[in-house]
PDB file of C-alpha atoms and ligand atoms in Angstrom:
ATOM      1  CA  MET A1049       0.008  -0.110   0.080  1.00  0.00           C
ATOM      2  CA  ALA A1050       1.050   3.536  -0.513  1.00  0.00           C
ATOM      3  CA  HIS A1051       2.079   6.216   1.851  1.00  0.00           C
ATOM      4  CA  SER A1052       4.044   3.302   4.123  1.00  0.00           C
ATOM      5  CA  GLU A1053       6.398   6.467   5.265  1.00  0.00           C
ATOM      6  CA  GLU A1054       3.671   8.129   6.936  1.00  0.00           C
ATOM      7  CA  LYS A1055       3.433   7.905  10.903  1.00  0.00           C
ATOM      8  CA  PRO A1056       0.236   7.024  12.266  1.00  0.00           C
ATOM      9  CA  LYS A1057      -1.365   9.999  14.033  1.00  0.00           C
ATOM     10  CA  LEU A1058      -2.313   9.737  17.606  1.00  0.00           C
ATOM     11  CA  GLY A1059      -4.307  11.782  20.070  1.00  0.00           C
ATOM     12  CA  ILE A1060      -2.946  11.591  23.526  1.00  0.00           C
ATOM     13  CA  SER A1061      -3.547  13.231  26.881  1.00  0.00           C
ATOM     14  CA  SER A1062      -1.320  16.457  27.102  1.00  0.00           C
ATOM     15  CA  CYS A1063       0.266  15.513  30.600  1.00  0.00           C
ATOM     16  CA  LEU A1064       1.523  12.324  29.211  1.00  0.00           C
ATOM     17  CA  LEU A1065       3.922  14.029  26.694  1.00  0.00           C
ATOM     18  CA  GLY A1066       5.266  16.170  29.818  1.00  0.00           C
ATOM     19  CA  SER A1067       3.174  19.263  29.468  1.00  0.00           C
ATOM     20  CA  GLU A1068       2.568  20.857  32.810  1.00  0.00           C
ATOM     21  CA  VAL A1069      -1.132  21.044  32.540  1.00  0.00           C
ATOM     22  CA  ARG A1070      -2.436  18.808  35.510  1.00  0.00           C
ATOM     23  CA  TYR A1071      -4.840  20.584  38.214  1.00  0.00           C
ATOM     24  CA  ASP A1072      -1.614  20.657  40.297  1.00  0.00           C
ATOM     25  CA  GLY A1073       0.496  22.270  37.792  1.00  0.00           C
ATOM     26  CA  GLY A1074       2.600  19.245  37.144  1.00  0.00           C
ATOM     27  CA  HIS A1075       2.525  16.558  34.518  1.00  0.00           C
ATOM     28  CA  LYS A1076       2.900  12.958  33.903  1.00  0.00           C
ATOM     29  CA  HIS A1077       5.433  12.649  31.457  1.00  0.00           C
ATOM     30  CA  ASN A1078       5.447   8.782  30.294  1.00  0.00           C
ATOM     31  CA  THR A1079       9.085   7.931  28.960  1.00  0.00           C
ATOM     32  CA  TYR A1080       7.931   4.721  27.027  1.00  0.00           C
ATOM     33  CA  VAL A1081       5.339   6.840  25.060  1.00  0.00           C
ATOM     34  CA  THR A1082       7.379   9.744  24.238  1.00  0.00           C
ATOM     35  CA  GLY A1083      10.999   7.638  24.012  1.00  0.00           C
ATOM     36  CA  THR A1084      10.034   4.448  22.131  1.00  0.00           C
ATOM     37  CA  LEU A1085       6.417   4.896  20.653  1.00  0.00           C
ATOM     38  CA  GLY A1086       7.243   8.588  19.754  1.00  0.00           C
ATOM     39  CA  GLN A1087       9.636   7.334  17.073  1.00  0.00           C
ATOM     40  CA  TYR A1088       6.760   5.623  15.208  1.00  0.00           C
ATOM     41  CA  PHE A1089       3.807   7.810  16.126  1.00  0.00           C
ATOM     42  CA  ASP A1090       2.855  11.423  15.836  1.00  0.00           C
ATOM     43  CA  PHE A1091       1.110  12.637  18.572  1.00  0.00           C
ATOM     44  CA  VAL A1092      -1.067  15.368  19.043  1.00  0.00           C
ATOM     45  CA  PRO A1093      -1.868  16.621  22.582  1.00  0.00           C
ATOM     46  CA  PHE A1094      -5.324  17.436  23.978  1.00  0.00           C
ATOM     47  CA  CYS A1095      -5.920  18.254  27.425  1.00  0.00           C
ATOM     48  CA  PRO A1096      -9.719  18.394  28.111  1.00  0.00           C
ATOM     49  CA  GLU A1097      -9.861  20.496  31.316  1.00  0.00           C
ATOM     50  CA  GLN A1098      -7.745  23.280  29.600  1.00  0.00           C
ATOM     51  CA  GLY A1099      -9.884  22.682  26.716  1.00  0.00           C
ATOM     52  CA  ILE A1100     -13.046  23.788  28.486  1.00  0.00           C
ATOM     53  CA  GLY A1101     -10.901  26.887  29.913  1.00  0.00           C
ATOM     54  CA  LEU A1102     -10.052  25.891  33.322  1.00  0.00           C
ATOM     55  CA  PRO A1103      -6.657  27.399  34.498  1.00  0.00           C
ATOM     56  CA  THR A1104      -3.519  25.486  35.500  1.00  0.00           C
ATOM     57  CA  PRO A1105      -3.286  24.865  38.547  1.00  0.00           C
ATOM     58  CA  ARG A1106      -7.025  24.656  39.290  1.00  0.00           C
ATOM     59  CA  PRO A1107      -9.196  23.087  42.076  1.00  0.00           C
ATOM     60  CA  PRO A1108      -9.114  19.239  41.581  1.00  0.00           C
ATOM     61  CA  ILE A1109     -12.171  17.387  39.519  1.00  0.00           C
ATOM     62  CA  ARG A1110     -13.776  14.151  40.569  1.00  0.00           C
ATOM     63  CA  LEU A1111     -16.648  12.035  39.364  1.00  0.00           C
ATOM     64  CA  VAL A1112     -19.701  11.541  41.488  1.00  0.00           C
ATOM     65  CA  ALA A1113     -22.864   9.611  41.066  1.00  0.00           C
ATOM     66  CA  GLU A1114     -26.121   8.494  43.282  1.00  0.00           C
ATOM     67  CA  PRO A1115     -25.296   4.801  44.803  1.00  0.00           C
ATOM     68  CA  GLY A1116     -25.232   2.358  41.882  1.00  0.00           C
ATOM     69  CA  GLN A1117     -26.811   4.806  39.319  1.00  0.00           C
ATOM     70  CA  ALA A1118     -25.628   5.297  35.536  1.00  0.00           C
ATOM     71  CA  LEU A1119     -25.439   8.904  35.557  1.00  0.00           C
ATOM     72  CA  ILE A1120     -22.004  10.042  36.537  1.00  0.00           C
ATOM     73  CA  ARG A1121     -20.739  13.738  37.004  1.00  0.00           C
ATOM     74  CA  ALA A1122     -17.578  15.347  36.900  1.00  0.00           C
ATOM     75  CA  VAL A1123     -17.519  17.789  39.628  1.00  0.00           C
ATOM     76  CA  GLU A1124     -14.911  19.968  41.670  1.00  0.00           C
ATOM     77  CA  VAL A1125     -13.831  18.190  44.849  1.00  0.00           C
ATOM     78  CA  ARG A1126     -14.526  21.018  47.173  1.00  0.00           C
ATOM     79  CA  ASP A1127     -17.881  22.181  45.755  1.00  0.00           C
ATOM     80  CA  ALA A1128     -19.910  19.589  43.934  1.00  0.00           C
ATOM     81  CA  THR A1129     -22.301  22.056  42.481  1.00  0.00           C
ATOM     82  CA  VAL A1130     -19.698  22.985  40.202  1.00  0.00           C
ATOM     83  CA  ASP A1131     -20.496  20.630  37.407  1.00  0.00           C
ATOM     84  CA  PHE A1132     -17.988  20.272  34.389  1.00  0.00           C
ATOM     85  CA  SER A1133     -19.979  17.371  32.765  1.00  0.00           C
ATOM     86  CA  LYS A1134     -21.589  19.151  30.059  1.00  0.00           C
ATOM     87  CA  ALA A1135     -18.308  21.303  29.110  1.00  0.00           C
ATOM     88  CA  LEU A1136     -16.302  18.111  29.125  1.00  0.00           C
ATOM     89  CA  ASP A1137     -18.719  16.289  26.999  1.00  0.00           C
ATOM     90  CA  GLU A1138     -19.147  19.185  24.440  1.00  0.00           C
ATOM     91  CA  PHE A1139     -15.283  19.433  24.205  1.00  0.00           C
ATOM     92  CA  ALA A1140     -15.005  15.843  23.395  1.00  0.00           C
ATOM     93  CA  LYS A1141     -17.810  16.025  20.806  1.00  0.00           C
ATOM     94  CA  LYS A1142     -15.787  18.847  18.961  1.00  0.00           C
ATOM     95  CA  VAL A1143     -12.441  16.863  19.344  1.00  0.00           C
ATOM     96  CA  CYS A1144     -14.173  13.750  17.801  1.00  0.00           C
ATOM     97  CA  ASN A1145     -15.484  15.458  14.881  1.00  0.00           C
ATOM     98  CA  GLY A1146     -11.968  16.136  13.872  1.00  0.00           C
ATOM     99  CA  LEU A1147     -10.270  12.782  14.447  1.00  0.00           C
ATOM    100  CA  SER A1148     -10.663  11.076  11.063  1.00  0.00           C
ATOM    101  CA  GLU A1149      -7.123  11.101  10.160  1.00  0.00           C
ATOM    102  CA  TYR A1150      -6.348   9.727  13.699  1.00  0.00           C
ATOM    103  CA  SER A1151      -5.277   6.023  14.028  1.00  0.00           C
ATOM    104  CA  GLY A1152      -5.607   5.872  17.848  1.00  0.00           C
ATOM    105  CA  TYR A1153      -5.750   7.546  21.086  1.00  0.00           C
ATOM    106  CA  ILE A1154      -3.709   7.171  24.428  1.00  0.00           C
ATOM    107  CA  VAL A1155      -5.221   8.512  27.704  1.00  0.00           C
ATOM    108  CA  LYS A1156      -3.933   9.351  31.178  1.00  0.00           C
ATOM    109  CA  LYS A1157      -5.439   6.516  33.513  1.00  0.00           C
ATOM    110  CA  ASP A1158      -7.251   7.405  36.484  1.00  0.00           C
ATOM    111  CA  SER A1159      -8.078  11.047  35.461  1.00  0.00           C
ATOM    112  CA  PRO A1160     -11.927  11.869  35.847  1.00  0.00           C
ATOM    113  CA  SER A1161     -11.831  13.553  32.603  1.00  0.00           C
ATOM    114  CA  CYS A1162      -9.277  11.129  30.729  1.00  0.00           C
ATOM    115  CA  GLY A1163      -9.197   7.836  32.078  1.00  0.00           C
ATOM    116  CA  MET A1164     -10.790   5.031  30.146  1.00  0.00           C
ATOM    117  CA  GLU A1165     -11.767   2.348  33.064  1.00  0.00           C
ATOM    118  CA  ARG A1166     -11.995   1.828  36.672  1.00  0.00           C
ATOM    119  CA  VAL A1167     -11.771   5.597  37.553  1.00  0.00           C
ATOM    120  CA  LYS A1168     -13.107   6.248  41.196  1.00  0.00           C
ATOM    121  CA  VAL A1169     -16.500   7.437  41.475  1.00  0.00           C
ATOM    122  CA  TYR A1170     -17.855   9.188  44.706  1.00  0.00           C
ATOM    123  CA  GLU A1171     -21.287   7.835  45.736  1.00  0.00           C
ATOM    124  CA  LYS A1172     -21.441   8.791  49.527  1.00  0.00           C
ATOM    125  CA  GLU A1173     -19.894  11.236  51.526  1.00  0.00           C
ATOM    126  CA  ASN A1174     -16.914   9.600  53.561  1.00  0.00           C
ATOM    127  CA  ALA A1175     -17.292   6.343  51.885  1.00  0.00           C
ATOM    128  CA  PRO A1176     -14.481   4.888  49.676  1.00  0.00           C
ATOM    129  CA  ALA A1177     -14.854   5.502  46.061  1.00  0.00           C
ATOM    130  CA  VAL A1178     -16.210   2.852  43.638  1.00  0.00           C
ATOM    131  CA  LYS A1179     -13.868   1.986  40.908  1.00  0.00           C
ATOM    132  CA  ARG A1180     -16.444   2.111  38.001  1.00  0.00           C
ATOM    133  CA  GLY A1181     -16.146   5.228  36.087  1.00  0.00           C
ATOM    134  CA  VAL A1182     -14.665   6.442  32.774  1.00  0.00           C
ATOM    135  CA  GLY A1183     -13.376   9.832  32.079  1.00  0.00           C
ATOM    136  CA  MET A1184     -15.966  12.261  30.628  1.00  0.00           C
ATOM    137  CA  PHE A1185     -13.972  13.025  27.857  1.00  0.00           C
ATOM    138  CA  THR A1186     -12.819   9.512  26.958  1.00  0.00           C
ATOM    139  CA  ALA A1187     -16.294   8.261  27.654  1.00  0.00           C
ATOM    140  CA  ARG A1188     -17.651  10.222  24.577  1.00  0.00           C
ATOM    141  CA  LEU A1189     -14.566   9.428  22.688  1.00  0.00           C
ATOM    142  CA  MET A1190     -15.458   5.816  22.852  1.00  0.00           C
ATOM    143  CA  GLN A1191     -18.831   6.097  22.276  1.00  0.00           C
ATOM    144  CA  GLN A1192     -18.651   8.461  19.329  1.00  0.00           C
ATOM    145  CA  ARG A1193     -15.556   6.689  17.669  1.00  0.00           C
ATOM    146  CA  PRO A1194     -16.270   2.959  18.782  1.00  0.00           C
ATOM    147  CA  GLU A1195     -13.583   1.836  15.951  1.00  0.00           C
ATOM    148  CA  LEU A1196     -10.637   3.744  17.185  1.00  0.00           C
ATOM    149  CA  PRO A1197      -8.242   2.053  19.200  1.00  0.00           C
ATOM    150  CA  VAL A1198      -7.990   3.944  22.648  1.00  0.00           C
ATOM    151  CA  GLU A1199      -5.830   2.608  25.439  1.00  0.00           C
ATOM    152  CA  GLU A1200      -4.388   4.027  28.827  1.00  0.00           C
ATOM    153  CA  GLU A1201      -0.696   4.476  29.470  1.00  0.00           C
ATOM    154  CA  GLY A1202      -0.792   2.407  32.526  1.00  0.00           C
ATOM    155  CA  ARG A1203      -2.145  -0.528  30.628  1.00  0.00           C
ATOM    156  CA  LEU A1204       0.586  -0.335  27.963  1.00  0.00           C
ATOM    157  CA  THR A1205       3.154  -1.852  30.463  1.00  0.00           C
ATOM    158  CA  ASP A1206       1.423  -4.772  30.016  1.00  0.00           C
ATOM    159  CA  PRO A1207       3.261  -6.644  27.050  1.00  0.00           C
ATOM    160  CA  ARG A1208      -0.113  -8.085  25.478  1.00  0.00           C
ATOM    161  CA  LEU A1209      -2.094  -5.235  25.969  1.00  0.00           C
ATOM    162  CA  ARG A1210       0.807  -3.135  24.140  1.00  0.00           C
ATOM    163  CA  GLU A1211       0.926  -5.469  21.605  1.00  0.00           C
ATOM    164  CA  ASN A1212      -2.782  -5.613  21.065  1.00  0.00           C
ATOM    165  CA  PHE A1213      -3.006  -1.701  20.890  1.00  0.00           C
ATOM    166  CA  VAL A1214      -0.237  -0.987  18.508  1.00  0.00           C
ATOM    167  CA  THR A1215      -1.371  -3.908  16.402  1.00  0.00           C
ATOM    168  CA  ARG A1216      -4.754  -2.019  16.153  1.00  0.00           C
ATOM    169  CA  VAL A1217      -3.271   1.324  15.382  1.00  0.00           C
ATOM    170  CA  PHE A1218      -1.158   0.153  12.545  1.00  0.00           C
ATOM    171  CA  THR A1219      -4.275  -1.781  11.116  1.00  0.00           C
ATOM    172  CA  MET A1220      -6.159   1.108  11.359  1.00  0.00           C
ATOM    173  CA  HIS A1221      -3.365   3.235   9.642  1.00  0.00           C
ATOM    174  CA  ARG A1222      -3.247   0.383   6.802  1.00  0.00           C
ATOM    175  CA  TRP A1223      -7.139   1.104   6.538  1.00  0.00           C
ATOM    176  CA  GLN A1224      -6.854   4.930   6.326  1.00  0.00           C
ATOM    177  CA  GLN A1225      -4.044   4.605   3.935  1.00  0.00           C
ATOM    178  CA  MET A1226      -6.106   2.384   1.672  1.00  0.00           C
ATOM    179  CA  LEU A1227      -9.292   4.841   1.999  1.00  0.00           C
ATOM    180  CA  ALA A1228      -7.206   7.630   1.200  1.00  0.00           C
ATOM    181  CA  ASP A1229      -6.456   6.308  -2.394  1.00  0.00           C
ATOM    182  CA  GLY A1230      -9.893   5.769  -2.952  1.00  0.00           C
ATOM    183  CA  LEU A1231     -11.764   2.533  -2.102  1.00  0.00           C
ATOM    184  CA  THR A1232     -12.375  -0.289  -4.711  1.00  0.00           C
ATOM    185  CA  ALA A1233     -14.226  -3.751  -4.137  1.00  0.00           C
ATOM    186  CA  GLN A1234     -10.980  -4.980  -5.088  1.00  0.00           C
ATOM    187  CA  ASP A1235      -8.888  -3.009  -2.328  1.00  0.00           C
ATOM    188  CA  LEU A1236     -11.223  -4.345   0.298  1.00  0.00           C
ATOM    189  CA  VAL A1237     -10.819  -8.051  -0.863  1.00  0.00           C
ATOM    190  CA  GLU A1238      -6.910  -7.303  -0.840  1.00  0.00           C
ATOM    191  CA  PHE A1239      -6.971  -6.131   2.614  1.00  0.00           C
ATOM    192  CA  HIS A1240      -8.912  -8.914   4.048  1.00  0.00           C
ATOM    193  CA  THR A1241      -6.730 -11.438   2.305  1.00  0.00           C
ATOM    194  CA  ARG A1242      -3.349  -9.578   3.385  1.00  0.00           C
ATOM    195  CA  HIS A1243      -4.822  -9.507   7.066  1.00  0.00           C
ATOM    196  CA  LYS A1244      -6.131 -13.135   7.116  1.00  0.00           C
ATOM    197  CA  PHE A1245      -3.792 -14.818   9.504  1.00  0.00           C
ATOM    198  CA  LEU A1246      -3.554 -11.483  11.796  1.00  0.00           C
ATOM    199  CA  LEU A1247      -7.321 -11.624  12.177  1.00  0.00           C
ATOM    200  CA  GLN A1248      -7.171 -15.490  12.924  1.00  0.00           C
ATOM    201  CA  VAL A1249      -4.975 -14.987  15.871  1.00  0.00           C
ATOM    202  CA  HIS A1250      -6.996 -12.459  17.380  1.00  0.00           C
ATOM    203  CA  TYR A1251     -10.706 -14.037  16.911  1.00  0.00           C
ATOM    204  CA  GLU A1252     -11.291 -16.854  14.394  1.00  0.00           C
ATOM    205  CA  SER A1253     -15.295 -16.220  14.492  1.00  0.00           C
ATOM    206  CA  THR A1254     -15.290 -12.727  13.651  1.00  0.00           C
ATOM    207  CA  TYR A1255     -12.699 -13.356  10.851  1.00  0.00           C
ATOM    208  CA  ARG A1256     -15.213 -15.834   9.417  1.00  0.00           C
ATOM    209  CA  GLU A1257     -17.949 -13.143   9.840  1.00  0.00           C
ATOM    210  CA  LEU A1258     -15.803 -10.321   8.060  1.00  0.00           C
ATOM    211  CA  GLY A1259     -15.137 -13.161   5.089  1.00  0.00           C
ATOM    212  CA  ARG A1260     -18.853 -13.669   4.924  1.00  0.00           C
ATOM    213  CA  LEU A1261     -19.297  -9.631   4.461  1.00  0.00           C
ATOM    214  CA  ILE A1262     -16.396  -9.795   1.646  1.00  0.00           C
ATOM    215  CA  ALA A1263     -18.223 -12.621   0.000  1.00  0.00           C
ATOM    216  CA  ASP A1264     -21.352 -10.623  -0.333  1.00  0.00           C
ATOM    217  CA  ILE A1265     -19.447  -7.081  -1.348  1.00  0.00           C
ATOM    218  CA  GLY A1266     -20.685  -7.436  -5.172  1.00  0.00           C
ATOM    219  CA  ASN A1267     -24.425  -7.136  -3.868  1.00  0.00           C
ATOM    220  CA  ARG A1268     -23.846  -4.342  -1.339  1.00  0.00           C
ATOM    221  CA  ASP A1269     -23.290  -0.946  -1.470  1.00  0.00           C
ATOM    222  CA  LEU A1270     -19.510  -0.641  -1.039  1.00  0.00           C
ATOM    223  CA  GLU A1271     -19.209   2.262   1.485  1.00  0.00           C
ATOM    224  CA  THR A1272     -21.994   0.633   3.878  1.00  0.00           C
ATOM    225  CA  CYS A1273     -19.651  -2.609   3.382  1.00  0.00           C
ATOM    226  CA  ALA A1274     -16.683  -0.744   4.327  1.00  0.00           C
ATOM    227  CA  ALA A1275     -18.170   0.987   7.428  1.00  0.00           C
ATOM    228  CA  GLU A1276     -19.500  -2.575   8.691  1.00  0.00           C
ATOM    229  CA  TYR A1277     -16.077  -4.078   8.004  1.00  0.00           C
ATOM    230  CA  LEU A1278     -13.997  -1.474   9.924  1.00  0.00           C
ATOM    231  CA  GLN A1279     -16.373  -1.641  13.111  1.00  0.00           C
ATOM    232  CA  LEU A1280     -15.901  -5.771  12.872  1.00  0.00           C
ATOM    233  CA  LEU A1281     -12.052  -5.549  12.079  1.00  0.00           C
ATOM    234  CA  MET A1282     -11.685  -3.544  15.249  1.00  0.00           C
ATOM    235  CA  ARG A1283     -13.789  -5.409  17.620  1.00  0.00           C
ATOM    236  CA  CYS A1284     -12.075  -8.705  16.093  1.00  0.00           C
ATOM    237  CA  LEU A1285      -8.471  -7.216  16.962  1.00  0.00           C
ATOM    238  CA  LYS A1286      -9.571  -6.197  20.400  1.00  0.00           C
ATOM    239  CA  HIS A1287      -9.485  -9.830  21.546  1.00  0.00           C
ATOM    240  CA  LEU A1288      -5.953 -10.524  22.646  1.00  0.00           C
ATOM    241  CA  ALA A1289      -3.741 -13.082  20.807  1.00  0.00           C
ATOM    242  CA  ASP A1290      -2.379 -16.007  23.071  1.00  0.00           C
ATOM    243  CA  PRO A1291       0.185 -18.653  22.553  1.00  0.00           C
ATOM    244  CA  GLY A1292      -2.324 -21.202  21.423  1.00  0.00           C
ATOM    245  CA  LYS A1293      -3.620 -19.178  18.781  1.00  0.00           C
ATOM    246  CA  HIS A1294      -0.205 -18.178  17.569  1.00  0.00           C
ATOM    247  CA  ALA A1295       0.716 -21.845  17.686  1.00  0.00           C
ATOM    248  CA  ASN A1296      -2.196 -22.947  15.343  1.00  0.00           C
ATOM    249  CA  VAL A1297      -1.764 -19.811  12.997  1.00  0.00           C
ATOM    250  CA  LEU A1298       2.251 -20.705  12.783  1.00  0.00           C
ATOM    251  CA  MET A1299       1.090 -24.328  11.983  1.00  0.00           C
ATOM    252  CA  HIS A1300      -1.044 -23.263   9.213  1.00  0.00           C
ATOM    253  CA  ILE A1301       1.682 -20.960   7.779  1.00  0.00           C
ATOM    254  CA  MET A1302       4.452 -23.916   8.184  1.00  0.00           C
ATOM    255  CA  GLY A1303       2.215 -25.896   6.027  1.00  0.00           C
ATOM    256  CA  PHE A1304       3.062 -23.717   3.075  1.00  0.00           C
ATOM    257  CA  VAL A1305       7.061 -24.283   3.235  1.00  0.00           C
ATOM    258  CA  LYS A1306       6.798 -27.952   4.892  1.00  0.00           C
ATOM    259  CA  GLU A1307       7.437 -29.669   1.786  1.00  0.00           C
ATOM    260  CA  LYS A1308      10.616 -27.772   1.162  1.00  0.00           C
ATOM    261  CA  LEU A1309      12.095 -28.700   4.510  1.00  0.00           C
ATOM    262  CA  ASN A1310      14.067 -31.277   5.542  1.00  0.00           C
ATOM    263  CA  THR A1311      13.452 -33.604   8.572  1.00  0.00           C
ATOM    264  CA  ASP A1312      15.752 -31.647  11.014  1.00  0.00           C
ATOM    265  CA  GLU A1313      14.261 -28.497   9.746  1.00  0.00           C
ATOM    266  CA  LYS A1314      10.789 -29.485  10.210  1.00  0.00           C
ATOM    267  CA  SER A1315      11.440 -30.792  13.616  1.00  0.00           C
ATOM    268  CA  GLU A1316      13.240 -27.617  14.781  1.00  0.00           C
ATOM    269  CA  LEU A1317      10.300 -25.329  13.559  1.00  0.00           C
ATOM    270  CA  LEU A1318       7.817 -27.511  15.157  1.00  0.00           C
ATOM    271  CA  ASP A1319       9.710 -27.677  18.445  1.00  0.00           C
ATOM    272  CA  LEU A1320       9.885 -24.037  18.621  1.00  0.00           C
ATOM    273  CA  ILE A1321       5.993 -23.580  17.914  1.00  0.00           C
ATOM    274  CA  GLU A1322       5.124 -26.029  20.650  1.00  0.00           C
ATOM    275  CA  ALA A1323       7.757 -24.280  22.926  1.00  0.00           C
ATOM    276  CA  HIS A1324       5.858 -21.060  22.322  1.00  0.00           C
ATOM    277  CA  ARG A1325       2.702 -22.889  22.830  1.00  0.00           C
ATOM    278  CA  LEU A1326       3.873 -23.885  26.385  1.00  0.00           C
ATOM    279  CA  GLU A1327       5.190 -20.306  26.795  1.00  0.00           C
ATOM    280  CA  MET A1328       8.568 -21.276  27.069  1.00  0.00           C
ATOM    281  CA  VAL A1329       9.877 -19.006  24.269  1.00  0.00           C
ATOM    282  CA  PRO A1330       8.327 -15.659  22.943  1.00  0.00           C
ATOM    283  CA  VAL A1331       6.424 -15.729  19.583  1.00  0.00           C
ATOM    284  CA  ILE A1332       9.053 -13.931  17.880  1.00  0.00           C
ATOM    285  CA  VAL A1333      11.414 -17.232  18.158  1.00  0.00           C
ATOM    286  CA  PRO A1334       9.472 -19.570  15.958  1.00  0.00           C
ATOM    287  CA  ILE A1335       8.541 -16.630  13.699  1.00  0.00           C
ATOM    288  CA  THR A1336      12.174 -15.658  13.338  1.00  0.00           C
ATOM    289  CA  LEU A1337      12.793 -19.346  11.962  1.00  0.00           C
ATOM    290  CA  LEU A1338       9.610 -19.415   9.972  1.00  0.00           C
ATOM    291  CA  ASN A1339      11.018 -16.296   8.296  1.00  0.00           C
ATOM    292  CA  HIS A1340      14.154 -17.662   7.578  1.00  0.00           C
ATOM    293  CA  PHE A1341      12.465 -20.657   5.663  1.00  0.00           C
ATOM    294  CA  LEU A1342      10.291 -18.304   3.920  1.00  0.00           C
ATOM    295  CA  ARG A1343      13.340 -16.292   2.548  1.00  0.00           C
ATOM    296  CA  ARG A1344      14.799 -19.537   1.255  1.00  0.00           C
ATOM    297  CA  PHE A1345      11.627 -20.731  -0.148  1.00  0.00           C
ATOM    298  CA  PRO A1346       9.602 -17.606  -1.084  1.00  0.00           C
ATOM    299  CA  ASN A1347       5.779 -17.839  -0.992  1.00  0.00           C
ATOM    300  CA  ASP A1348       4.003 -14.750  -2.513  1.00  0.00           C
ATOM    301  CA  TYR A1349       1.037 -15.670  -0.534  1.00  0.00           C
ATOM    302  CA  ILE A1350       2.617 -15.798   3.015  1.00  0.00           C
ATOM    303  CA  ALA A1351       4.825 -12.914   2.211  1.00  0.00           C
ATOM    304  CA  ARG A1352       2.036 -10.469   1.807  1.00  0.00           C
ATOM    305  CA  GLN A1353       0.434 -11.506   5.286  1.00  0.00           C
ATOM    306  CA  TYR A1354       0.533  -8.767   7.583  1.00  0.00           C
ATOM    307  CA  TYR A1355       0.492 -11.300  10.368  1.00  0.00           C
ATOM    308  CA  LEU A1356       4.591 -11.644  10.118  1.00  0.00           C
ATOM    309  CA  ALA A1357       4.991  -7.954  10.396  1.00  0.00           C
ATOM    310  CA  PRO A1358       2.243  -6.307  11.816  1.00  0.00           C
ATOM    311  CA  HIS A1359       4.105  -3.470  13.401  1.00  0.00           C
ATOM    312  CA  PRO A1360       7.795  -2.149  13.170  1.00  0.00           C
ATOM    313  CA  ARG A1361      10.092  -4.795  14.473  1.00  0.00           C
ATOM    314  CA  GLU A1362      12.252  -2.305  16.369  1.00  0.00           C
ATOM    315  CA  LEU A1363       9.408  -1.915  18.943  1.00  0.00           C
ATOM    316  CA  MET A1364      10.024  -5.528  19.951  1.00  0.00           C
ATOM    317  CA  LEU A1365       6.389  -6.244  20.984  1.00  0.00           C
ATOM    318  CA  ARG A1366       6.762 -10.012  20.388  1.00  0.00           C
ATOM    319  CA  ASN A1367       9.784 -10.505  22.357  1.00  0.00           C
ATOM    320  CA  SER A1368       7.838 -11.061  25.518  1.00  0.00           C
ATOM    321  CA  ILE A1369       6.133 -14.187  26.789  1.00  0.00           C
TER     322      ILE A1369
HETATM  323  S1  SF4 B2246      -5.296  13.900  32.515  1.00  0.00           S
HETATM  324 FE1  SF4 B2246      -6.144  14.752  30.884  1.00  0.00          FE
HETATM  325  S2  SF4 B2246      -7.385  16.542  31.855  1.00  0.00           S
HETATM  326 FE2  SF4 B2246      -5.852  15.741  33.199  1.00  0.00          FE
HETATM  327  S3  SF4 B2246      -4.184  16.910  33.063  1.00  0.00           S
HETATM  328 FE3  SF4 B2246      -3.777  15.329  31.691  1.00  0.00          FE
HETATM  329  S4  SF4 B2246      -4.405  15.690  29.683  1.00  0.00           S
HETATM  330 FE4  SF4 B2246      -5.168  17.368  31.187  1.00  0.00          FE
END
């Protein structure tokens, strides 16, 4: 696909980049985000609380609700009648309308504005908070753009969540590059074909659902089909890959070269796939050997599969167990 040199554009909570925008005048600089991910993504910072006109420093905000009720409000800690819910929601709507070129979003955990999950909600005076909230800004972001990969910086320390998020971002970026060139039915079929093993390693049954959608493409309006495909695609990739699913996909790919391998080579590859299934080696180990065999015995269909290189190798996202 074209434009491969363009970096994916990501929205991000400003304080994670080191901007001193927090209520106390501080920041929450995340060095993995700026030092590592920053080499591969273009970040566009947003601070929702500054975006609604609040100064820095400012009185802190928290989420409150009636016990067990769904309606959650963002209010000043010292005076619950000062309610920022509407302003934060309006700001989020405005930001969402300009996010069509964005491939993902990284938000600050625990924040009543930016947190993605388990944000403290205060239900009763002098009682411990319940961790059931979503920051006001991020709640609207996820509701209005359900297909957009969104992740908290705290969860990016988990290797599987990190790999999953970055895979979704790069897949979204490939999708956006395809649309930028003008979508054709053939593009959509090719996109699906090249993502086959990547989709299978995340969620086989949604992969099959996507396949049925593609098979019906000639009888449907292309744009409607593409919109449905994108929602399903991102839902599929949200499922975490695991060693068992990787082992199944690797065995499948091995089938394309195994006739060319001698007995020792076959058993070495099988051993490494099994070692990964048993979580003794990271998935990069059998993939590296498989790639070595694929270089000796090229196969066009496999070479075009994004499964083997869904994101830059230098990020080393497949090097953990
Ligand atoms: S968490 Fe969000 S609202 Fe709070 S300082 Fe960071 S960017 Fe601003």
